[in-house]
């Protein structure tokens, strides 16, 4: 069948959205995924390719429009691919995210609970406080920045992005001008010449502070003093400049080595009334408006009592734990990345919080030790990376038996898998999706689990 349908065009109707926000169409019982097609759309679709047994198509012409289809703000969304929902009504996107969480919990967790309506933004534009862009050259040899064309390392130059912080975008433009003027070359993977690989910019939401990180092939950057002087003069918004060296041939953007070229090496921002110092290597949520809502939801769910001992696992720079410390007797946090733990310690001091302890460790190893020593734990916050937690972590959590577990997740699939384990002793009380990534298919979820057994 496959050979006969590839590169042919069919009239298809979109009936659903996949977990990556692609339109789902059916062709004689066969599923075809089509980007930028939404439920209710109907039109001509060319079947482009087959990957891992699944068919993918390209929408050529629409004949029936989904009632939720809108004019996109961004004209390059199809090429960029960052915003799968630029052409979809935001309200419909929020409902899609709610349904996605419910579906995954049912499918992978065998959990059939009501999922609350997704909390979203008023208007999901310019919300992202972190930009990372690759640098390269155009046909005329000029330095440009942009996004990688899907599946390649060719750079498509970009102008305005409606997701990222506007200040950061202006800095990027100026930085690119400086590179061209000084003749500082982007690194070229093929000829292995040049030095600049990426720029990363982090902006503070509440303060006028901006961090610029230049990711370079080696420590040496030609005309470094002139570069630093130009940035200081032409981009005074940049309050700290950091160099990161990444000599590896890899898709990972940041290398291991950081050098502060000026300023303190971190920026400060605040969340739920607590100040945070954020250095280049530390994880920090990218949507400041929705992060406050996310954490507030987590706190409301936890209902921490004055005498509670709280663990913040996978703590990053200690955001959740430090916010919780105002309500708890004691908060312990554990995080793998050393810089983030150092930030957490600094953050506790800066906020005059003395009932908070930050540990650098693997969260599983740490909680296993706590379980072995039968330490007291009343509330557990866990916010693991996309791959979720580990079976050992979960069994140690079950053994410690806190009265409540608040699971913050950025991946409903691994959330469902982990909840399936926890539900042996805990009831899934509330599931609240929060839209941290408007226009993208990712969704953040806060889950409240309360203990059902007495042991
Ligand atoms: N709760 C924080 C961070 C969440 S992101 C916040 O809201 O900002 C997940 C964090 O888990 C990252 O900081 C990552 O460095 C950390 N992490 C990843 N694997 C880990 C492990 N095995 N043990 C402890 N922390 C880990």
Short mmCIF file of C-alpha atoms and ligand atoms in Angstrom, two decimals:
data_model
loop_
_atom_site.label_atom_id
_atom_site.label_comp_id
_atom_site.label_asym_id
_atom_site.label_seq_id
_atom_site.Cartn_x
_atom_site.Cartn_y
_atom_site.Cartn_z
CA UNK A 1 0.00 0.00 0.00
CA UNK A 2 2.76 2.45 1.07
CA UNK A 3 4.50 2.63 -2.31
CA UNK A 4 1.25 3.34 -4.00
CA UNK A 5 0.30 6.33 -1.83
CA UNK A 6 3.67 8.07 -1.40
CA UNK A 7 3.86 11.41 -3.27
CA UNK A 8 0.23 11.16 -4.29
CA UNK A 9 -2.38 13.75 -3.40
CA UNK A 10 -5.65 12.94 -1.68
CA UNK A 11 -8.58 14.89 -0.34
CA UNK A 12 -8.39 14.36 3.43
CA UNK A 13 -10.31 15.52 6.44
CA UNK A 14 -8.56 16.37 9.71
CA UNK A 15 -10.25 14.64 12.63
CA UNK A 16 -7.86 15.16 15.53
CA UNK A 17 -4.47 16.49 16.66
CA UNK A 18 -1.48 14.29 17.53
CA UNK A 19 0.56 14.68 20.72
CA UNK A 20 2.93 16.91 18.72
CA UNK A 21 0.09 19.08 17.46
CA UNK A 22 0.02 17.68 13.92
CA UNK A 23 -3.31 17.21 12.18
CA UNK A 24 -4.53 13.60 12.17
CA UNK A 25 -6.24 12.48 8.95
CA UNK A 26 -7.42 9.04 7.86
CA UNK A 27 -6.89 7.53 4.45
CA UNK A 28 -8.71 4.21 4.17
CA UNK A 29 -8.06 3.46 7.80
CA UNK A 30 -4.41 4.56 7.57
CA UNK A 31 -3.35 7.51 9.75
CA UNK A 32 -1.63 10.44 8.05
CA UNK A 33 -0.07 13.26 10.10
CA UNK A 34 -0.26 16.69 8.52
CA UNK A 35 1.38 19.79 10.05
CA UNK A 36 -0.74 22.96 10.24
CA UNK A 37 -4.00 21.09 9.67
CA UNK A 38 -6.65 21.33 12.36
CA UNK A 39 -9.81 19.39 13.24
CA UNK A 40 -12.55 20.39 10.80
CA UNK A 41 -10.08 21.25 7.99
CA UNK A 42 -10.46 19.42 4.72
CA UNK A 43 -8.21 19.71 1.71
CA UNK A 44 -5.62 18.31 -0.67
CA UNK A 45 -2.79 16.56 1.11
CA UNK A 46 0.29 15.14 -0.56
CA UNK A 47 1.67 12.10 1.25
CA UNK A 48 5.32 13.12 1.57
CA UNK A 49 7.16 10.45 3.47
CA UNK A 50 6.97 7.49 5.81
CA UNK A 51 8.94 7.38 9.06
CA UNK A 52 8.85 4.60 11.66
CA UNK A 53 5.82 3.11 9.97
CA UNK A 54 3.88 6.40 10.06
CA UNK A 55 2.83 8.52 7.12
CA UNK A 56 3.32 12.27 6.95
CA UNK A 57 1.68 14.63 4.52
CA UNK A 58 1.77 18.25 3.39
CA UNK A 59 -1.33 20.36 3.08
CA UNK A 60 -1.47 21.76 -0.46
CA UNK A 61 -4.88 23.37 -0.62
CA UNK A 62 -7.72 23.83 1.83
CA UNK A 63 -11.32 23.40 0.73
CA UNK A 64 -13.06 23.39 4.13
CA UNK A 65 -11.73 25.53 6.99
CA UNK A 66 -11.71 24.46 10.63
CA UNK A 67 -13.87 26.83 12.71
CA UNK A 68 -10.80 27.32 14.92
CA UNK A 69 -8.47 28.38 12.13
CA UNK A 70 -7.09 31.93 12.49
CA UNK A 71 -4.75 34.27 10.59
CA UNK A 72 -1.23 33.68 11.97
CA UNK A 73 0.68 36.57 13.53
CA UNK A 74 3.92 35.11 12.26
CA UNK A 75 4.47 34.64 8.55
CA UNK A 76 7.32 32.14 8.85
CA UNK A 77 5.67 29.73 11.26
CA UNK A 78 5.50 26.93 8.71
CA UNK A 79 9.24 27.07 7.99
CA UNK A 80 10.31 27.66 11.59
CA UNK A 81 8.19 24.90 13.06
CA UNK A 82 8.50 26.31 16.60
CA UNK A 83 4.84 27.27 16.84
CA UNK A 84 2.58 24.53 15.59
CA UNK A 85 -0.51 26.49 16.69
CA UNK A 86 0.10 29.88 15.07
CA UNK A 87 -2.93 29.24 12.86
CA UNK A 88 -5.15 27.79 15.59
CA UNK A 89 -7.39 29.70 18.01
CA UNK A 90 -5.74 29.92 21.42
CA UNK A 91 -8.91 28.76 23.18
CA UNK A 92 -8.95 25.61 21.06
CA UNK A 93 -5.24 25.09 21.79
CA UNK A 94 -5.89 25.22 25.55
CA UNK A 95 -8.68 22.67 25.22
CA UNK A 96 -6.41 20.45 23.08
CA UNK A 97 -3.83 20.53 25.88
CA UNK A 98 -6.43 19.57 28.50
CA UNK A 99 -7.58 16.66 26.38
CA UNK A 100 -4.03 15.57 25.66
CA UNK A 101 -3.24 15.32 29.39
CA UNK A 102 -6.49 13.40 30.02
CA UNK A 103 -5.79 11.01 27.11
CA UNK A 104 -2.24 10.26 28.18
CA UNK A 105 -3.22 9.68 31.81
CA UNK A 106 -5.85 7.23 30.66
CA UNK A 107 -3.70 5.49 28.10
CA UNK A 108 -0.38 5.19 29.97
CA UNK A 109 -1.49 5.55 33.58
CA UNK A 110 -4.88 3.84 33.55
CA UNK A 111 -6.14 6.92 35.37
CA UNK A 112 -9.58 8.18 34.57
CA UNK A 113 -9.92 11.56 36.29
CA UNK A 114 -11.37 14.91 35.43
CA UNK A 115 -8.65 17.17 34.09
CA UNK A 116 -9.24 20.85 34.89
CA UNK A 117 -9.41 23.39 32.06
CA UNK A 118 -5.90 24.53 31.06
CA UNK A 119 -4.80 27.78 32.69
CA UNK A 120 -3.53 30.00 29.90
CA UNK A 121 -2.29 33.49 29.13
CA UNK A 122 -4.43 36.41 28.14
CA UNK A 123 -2.40 36.74 25.00
CA UNK A 124 0.46 34.32 24.41
CA UNK A 125 2.96 36.67 22.74
CA UNK A 126 6.54 37.71 23.55
CA UNK A 127 6.46 35.63 26.71
CA UNK A 128 9.68 33.67 26.36
CA UNK A 129 12.51 34.94 28.56
CA UNK A 130 15.20 32.86 26.88
CA UNK A 131 16.35 32.84 23.26
CA UNK A 132 18.95 30.54 21.75
CA UNK A 133 19.96 31.07 18.15
CA UNK A 134 22.58 29.58 15.88
CA UNK A 135 24.83 31.82 13.77
CA UNK A 136 25.90 31.10 10.20
CA UNK A 137 26.44 32.79 6.86
CA UNK A 138 24.18 33.71 3.97
CA UNK A 139 25.02 33.25 0.27
CA UNK A 140 26.91 36.54 0.23
CA UNK A 141 29.08 35.55 3.17
CA UNK A 142 27.36 37.83 5.66
CA UNK A 143 26.83 36.59 9.18
CA UNK A 144 23.22 35.80 9.93
CA UNK A 145 21.24 34.13 12.70
CA UNK A 146 17.93 32.38 12.60
CA UNK A 147 16.59 28.90 12.95
CA UNK A 148 17.66 25.64 11.40
CA UNK A 149 15.64 24.56 8.41
CA UNK A 150 13.88 21.36 9.49
CA UNK A 151 16.18 18.36 9.41
CA UNK A 152 19.24 20.40 8.26
CA UNK A 153 21.86 22.77 9.60
CA UNK A 154 21.05 25.43 7.02
CA UNK A 155 20.05 28.67 8.73
CA UNK A 156 16.85 30.41 7.76
CA UNK A 157 17.23 34.06 8.76
CA UNK A 158 14.46 35.39 10.89
CA UNK A 159 13.05 38.76 11.68
CA UNK A 160 10.46 39.16 14.36
CA UNK A 161 9.47 36.29 16.62
CA UNK A 162 6.16 36.65 18.41
CA UNK A 163 7.06 34.25 21.18
CA UNK A 164 10.35 35.64 22.42
CA UNK A 165 11.03 38.70 24.55
CA UNK A 166 11.20 41.78 22.32
CA UNK A 167 14.23 43.28 24.11
CA UNK A 168 16.25 40.15 23.47
CA UNK A 169 15.43 40.23 19.78
CA UNK A 170 16.75 43.79 19.44
CA UNK A 171 19.97 42.76 21.16
CA UNK A 172 20.40 39.91 18.69
CA UNK A 173 20.07 42.26 15.73
CA UNK A 174 22.71 44.58 17.16
CA UNK A 175 25.00 41.69 18.02
CA UNK A 176 24.81 40.40 14.48
CA UNK A 177 25.75 43.88 13.17
CA UNK A 178 28.75 43.93 15.48
CA UNK A 179 29.92 40.51 14.25
CA UNK A 180 29.69 41.69 10.65
CA UNK A 181 31.43 44.96 11.35
CA UNK A 182 34.32 43.43 13.29
CA UNK A 183 34.57 40.42 10.99
CA UNK A 184 34.03 37.90 13.80
CA UNK A 185 33.03 34.74 11.98
CA UNK A 186 30.42 32.17 12.85
CA UNK A 187 31.73 28.65 13.30
CA UNK A 188 31.33 26.48 10.23
CA UNK A 189 30.97 22.78 10.93
CA UNK A 190 32.26 21.66 7.55
CA UNK A 191 35.38 23.81 7.15
CA UNK A 192 35.84 23.95 10.95
CA UNK A 193 36.60 27.66 10.77
CA UNK A 194 35.17 30.63 12.66
CA UNK A 195 34.23 30.83 16.30
CA UNK A 196 30.68 31.91 17.18
CA UNK A 197 28.21 29.02 17.39
CA UNK A 198 25.18 30.35 19.24
CA UNK A 199 23.97 33.24 21.30
CA UNK A 200 21.72 32.73 24.27
CA UNK A 201 19.89 35.63 25.88
CA UNK A 202 18.01 35.53 29.15
CA UNK A 203 15.92 38.46 30.23
CA UNK A 204 14.58 39.25 33.68
CA UNK A 205 10.85 39.90 33.79
CA UNK A 206 10.77 42.14 36.84
CA UNK A 207 14.19 43.78 36.58
CA UNK A 208 16.06 45.53 33.81
CA UNK A 209 18.67 42.79 33.63
CA UNK A 210 19.77 40.81 30.61
CA UNK A 211 22.34 38.06 30.27
CA UNK A 212 24.07 37.45 26.95
CA UNK A 213 25.90 34.15 26.53
CA UNK A 214 28.17 33.68 23.51
CA UNK A 215 28.72 30.03 22.73
CA UNK A 216 32.06 29.63 20.95
CA UNK A 217 34.09 26.81 19.45
CA UNK A 218 37.15 27.63 21.54
CA UNK A 219 38.17 29.98 24.33
CA UNK A 220 39.85 32.29 21.84
CA UNK A 221 37.58 34.76 20.07
CA UNK A 222 39.27 37.07 17.56
CA UNK A 223 39.04 40.77 18.51
CA UNK A 224 37.59 39.84 21.86
CA UNK A 225 38.34 43.21 23.56
CA UNK A 226 36.69 45.12 20.68
CA UNK A 227 33.72 42.77 20.82
CA UNK A 228 33.25 43.26 24.55
CA UNK A 229 33.61 47.03 24.21
CA UNK A 230 31.01 47.14 21.40
CA UNK A 231 28.52 45.09 23.38
CA UNK A 232 28.97 47.33 26.42
CA UNK A 233 28.55 50.47 24.36
CA UNK A 234 25.85 49.49 21.91
CA UNK A 235 23.84 47.10 24.06
CA UNK A 236 23.80 48.69 27.52
CA UNK A 237 20.75 46.57 28.41
CA UNK A 238 23.14 43.59 28.65
CA UNK A 239 24.05 43.60 32.33
CA UNK A 240 26.27 40.54 32.16
CA UNK A 241 28.21 38.87 29.36
CA UNK A 242 29.20 35.22 29.60
CA UNK A 243 31.23 33.06 27.25
CA UNK A 244 30.47 29.36 26.99
CA UNK A 245 32.90 27.07 25.19
CA UNK A 246 31.45 24.16 23.27
CA UNK A 247 34.05 22.37 21.18
CA UNK A 248 31.95 19.25 20.65
CA UNK A 249 30.34 18.17 17.42
CA UNK A 250 26.89 17.90 18.87
CA UNK A 251 23.39 19.33 18.77
CA UNK A 252 23.65 20.27 22.43
CA UNK A 253 23.97 24.05 22.52
CA UNK A 254 25.92 24.71 25.69
CA UNK A 255 29.30 23.25 26.59
CA UNK A 256 30.59 22.70 30.10
CA UNK A 257 32.87 25.73 30.49
CA UNK A 258 31.57 29.21 31.35
CA UNK A 259 33.56 32.42 31.71
CA UNK A 260 32.03 35.68 32.85
CA UNK A 261 33.35 38.45 30.58
CA UNK A 262 31.68 41.24 32.51
CA UNK A 263 28.96 41.76 35.09
CA UNK A 264 28.08 39.32 37.87
CA UNK A 265 27.53 36.22 35.68
CA UNK A 266 23.86 36.01 36.61
CA UNK A 267 20.66 37.99 36.35
CA UNK A 268 18.06 38.45 39.00
CA UNK A 269 14.33 37.91 38.64
CA UNK A 270 11.53 37.17 41.03
CA UNK A 271 8.74 34.61 41.26
CA UNK A 272 5.89 34.68 43.78
CA UNK A 273 7.65 37.39 45.76
CA UNK A 274 11.00 35.61 46.07
CA UNK A 275 14.14 36.93 44.36
CA UNK A 276 16.16 34.54 42.23
CA UNK A 277 19.68 34.77 40.90
CA UNK A 278 19.94 32.79 37.68
CA UNK A 279 23.27 31.85 36.16
CA UNK A 280 23.81 30.68 32.59
CA UNK A 281 23.97 26.96 33.35
CA UNK A 282 20.89 26.83 35.55
CA UNK A 283 17.48 25.71 34.44
CA UNK A 284 14.88 28.46 34.75
CA UNK A 285 11.31 28.28 33.54
CA UNK A 286 10.90 30.22 30.29
CA UNK A 287 7.49 31.83 30.74
CA UNK A 288 7.63 34.14 33.79
CA UNK A 289 3.90 34.98 33.80
CA UNK A 290 2.70 31.39 33.66
CA UNK A 291 5.45 30.11 35.97
CA UNK A 292 4.01 32.18 38.80
CA UNK A 293 0.63 30.59 38.10
CA UNK A 294 2.23 27.15 37.93
CA UNK A 295 3.93 27.56 41.30
CA UNK A 296 0.88 29.13 42.89
CA UNK A 297 -1.14 26.10 41.77
CA UNK A 298 1.49 23.77 43.23
CA UNK A 299 1.41 25.68 46.56
CA UNK A 300 -2.41 25.71 46.68
CA UNK A 301 -2.47 21.96 46.04
CA UNK A 302 0.17 21.23 48.70
CA UNK A 303 -1.62 23.08 51.55
CA UNK A 304 1.60 23.05 53.55
CA UNK A 305 1.15 23.21 57.33
CA UNK A 306 3.50 25.09 59.70
CA UNK A 307 5.19 21.95 60.99
CA UNK A 308 5.64 20.21 57.64
CA UNK A 309 8.95 18.94 56.31
CA UNK A 310 9.04 19.39 52.55
CA UNK A 311 11.27 17.91 49.84
CA UNK A 312 11.72 19.76 46.54
CA UNK A 313 13.13 17.12 44.19
CA UNK A 314 14.62 18.14 40.82
CA UNK A 315 14.74 21.63 42.26
CA UNK A 316 16.74 23.65 39.70
CA UNK A 317 17.69 26.90 41.45
CA UNK A 318 15.31 26.09 44.28
CA UNK A 319 12.28 27.97 43.00
CA UNK A 320 9.52 25.71 44.32
CA UNK A 321 11.29 24.91 47.59
CA UNK A 322 12.09 28.54 48.42
CA UNK A 323 8.50 29.58 47.78
CA UNK A 324 7.34 26.65 49.97
CA UNK A 325 9.78 27.57 52.76
CA UNK A 326 7.60 30.51 53.78
CA UNK A 327 4.90 28.05 54.81
CA UNK A 328 6.86 25.01 56.02
CA UNK A 329 8.97 24.09 59.00
CA UNK A 330 11.84 22.95 56.81
CA UNK A 331 12.51 22.47 53.11
CA UNK A 332 15.15 20.22 51.62
CA UNK A 333 15.97 20.48 47.92
CA UNK A 334 17.92 18.18 45.64
CA UNK A 335 19.25 18.93 42.17
CA UNK A 336 21.91 17.41 39.93
CA UNK A 337 23.47 20.53 38.36
CA UNK A 338 26.12 22.09 40.59
CA UNK A 339 25.64 25.70 39.39
CA UNK A 340 21.90 25.47 40.00
CA UNK A 341 22.49 24.25 43.57
CA UNK A 342 24.92 27.11 44.14
CA UNK A 343 22.24 29.48 42.86
CA UNK A 344 19.73 27.88 45.24
CA UNK A 345 22.05 28.49 48.21
CA UNK A 346 22.63 32.11 47.14
CA UNK A 347 18.91 32.55 46.64
CA UNK A 348 18.09 31.32 50.13
CA UNK A 349 20.60 33.77 51.60
CA UNK A 350 19.45 36.71 49.50
CA UNK A 351 15.88 36.12 50.65
CA UNK A 352 16.90 35.63 54.32
CA UNK A 353 15.47 32.11 54.31
CA UNK A 354 17.10 29.85 56.89
CA UNK A 355 14.81 26.80 56.91
CA UNK A 356 16.02 25.65 53.47
CA UNK A 357 18.80 23.17 52.68
CA UNK A 358 20.06 22.59 49.13
CA UNK A 359 21.86 19.39 48.12
CA UNK A 360 23.64 18.50 44.93
CA UNK A 361 22.85 14.90 44.11
CA UNK A 362 20.94 12.57 41.88
CA UNK A 363 17.35 12.84 43.11
CA UNK A 364 16.96 9.04 43.16
CA UNK A 365 20.11 8.43 45.19
CA UNK A 366 19.09 11.18 47.59
CA UNK A 367 15.54 10.02 48.23
CA UNK A 368 16.69 6.40 48.55
CA UNK A 369 18.97 7.50 51.39
CA UNK A 370 16.11 9.39 53.01
CA UNK A 371 13.92 6.29 52.79
CA UNK A 372 16.66 4.07 54.22
CA UNK A 373 16.99 6.38 57.21
CA UNK A 374 13.19 6.55 57.48
CA UNK A 375 13.36 10.34 57.56
CA UNK A 376 10.27 12.39 58.10
CA UNK A 377 8.59 13.79 55.00
CA UNK A 378 5.20 15.49 54.91
CA UNK A 379 5.03 16.97 51.44
CA UNK A 380 6.97 15.98 48.35
CA UNK A 381 7.26 18.27 45.34
CA UNK A 382 8.74 16.60 42.31
CA UNK A 383 9.46 18.35 39.00
CA UNK A 384 11.57 15.96 36.92
CA UNK A 385 12.87 16.59 33.38
CA UNK A 386 10.97 15.27 30.35
CA UNK A 387 12.06 11.69 30.83
CA UNK A 388 10.24 11.65 34.16
CA UNK A 389 11.38 10.08 37.42
CA UNK A 390 12.79 6.61 38.06
CA UNK A 391 11.15 3.45 39.47
CA UNK A 392 13.54 3.58 42.44
CA UNK A 393 12.69 7.20 43.17
CA UNK A 394 9.00 6.33 43.09
CA UNK A 395 9.35 3.32 45.37
CA UNK A 396 11.37 5.39 47.86
CA UNK A 397 8.66 8.06 47.75
CA UNK A 398 6.06 5.39 48.46
CA UNK A 399 8.15 4.11 51.36
CA UNK A 400 8.58 7.60 52.86
CA UNK A 401 4.82 8.08 52.53
CA UNK A 402 4.38 11.88 52.62
CA UNK A 403 0.74 12.88 53.10
CA UNK A 404 0.85 14.74 49.79
CA UNK A 405 2.82 14.56 46.61
CA UNK A 406 2.66 17.44 44.15
CA UNK A 407 4.01 16.32 40.79
CA UNK A 408 4.90 19.08 38.33
CA UNK A 409 5.47 17.63 34.89
CA UNK A 410 6.47 18.90 31.46
CA UNK A 411 5.63 15.60 29.77
CA UNK A 412 2.18 14.00 30.22
CA UNK A 413 3.43 10.63 28.98
CA UNK A 414 6.10 10.11 31.65
CA UNK A 415 3.76 11.73 34.18
CA UNK A 416 1.16 9.05 33.40
CA UNK A 417 3.76 6.29 33.67
CA UNK A 418 4.94 7.55 37.08
CA UNK A 419 1.43 8.12 38.42
CA UNK A 420 0.58 4.54 37.58
CA UNK A 421 3.19 3.51 40.17
CA UNK A 422 2.23 6.12 42.77
CA UNK A 423 -1.46 5.36 42.61
CA UNK A 424 -0.90 2.11 44.53
CA UNK A 425 -0.88 4.24 47.70
CA UNK A 426 -2.04 7.63 46.51
CA UNK A 427 -5.20 9.06 45.02
CA UNK A 428 -4.93 11.41 42.06
CA UNK A 429 -6.97 14.31 43.47
CA UNK A 430 -6.45 17.12 41.01
CA UNK A 431 -4.89 17.51 37.58
CA UNK A 432 -4.24 21.04 36.39
CA UNK A 433 -2.62 21.72 33.00
CA UNK A 434 -0.84 25.08 32.80
CA UNK A 435 0.11 26.64 29.48
CA UNK A 436 3.74 27.64 29.73
CA UNK A 437 4.32 27.19 26.01
CA UNK A 438 1.56 29.01 24.13
CA UNK A 439 1.53 28.18 20.39
CA UNK A 440 3.68 25.10 20.99
CA UNK A 441 2.32 21.62 21.69
CA UNK A 442 4.12 21.17 25.02
CA UNK A 443 2.11 21.41 28.19
CA UNK A 444 2.97 21.62 31.86
CA UNK A 445 0.79 19.80 34.41
CA UNK A 446 0.45 20.00 38.19
CA UNK A 447 -0.97 16.93 39.90
CA UNK A 448 -2.04 16.60 43.52
CA UNK A 449 -1.76 13.13 45.03
CA UNK A 450 -2.93 12.39 48.53
CA UNK A 451 -2.12 9.33 50.57
CA UNK A 452 -4.83 6.71 50.76
CA UNK A 453 -3.15 4.15 53.05
CA UNK A 454 -2.05 4.51 56.66
CA UNK A 455 1.23 2.58 56.63
N1 LIG B 1 11.81 22.74 39.75
C1 LIG B 1 12.69 23.55 38.94
C2 LIG B 1 13.45 22.74 37.87
C3 LIG B 1 12.64 21.80 37.04
S1 LIG B 1 13.44 21.21 35.59
C4 LIG B 1 11.97 24.70 38.33
O1 LIG B 1 10.75 24.75 38.33
O2 LIG B 1 12.64 25.63 37.85
C5 LIG B 1 14.13 19.70 36.08
C6 LIG B 1 15.40 19.83 36.86
O3 LIG B 1 15.84 18.50 37.17
C7 LIG B 1 16.57 20.49 36.15
O4 LIG B 1 17.07 21.54 36.94
C8 LIG B 1 17.60 19.37 36.00
O5 LIG B 1 18.93 19.83 36.08
C9 LIG B 1 17.25 18.47 37.15
N2 LIG B 1 17.65 17.07 37.05
C10 LIG B 1 17.71 16.29 35.93
N3 LIG B 1 18.04 15.03 36.26
C11 LIG B 1 18.19 15.00 37.61
C12 LIG B 1 18.52 13.97 38.54
N4 LIG B 1 18.77 12.73 38.15
N5 LIG B 1 18.57 14.29 39.84
C13 LIG B 1 18.32 15.57 40.27
N6 LIG B 1 18.00 16.56 39.43
C14 LIG B 1 17.94 16.30 38.13
#
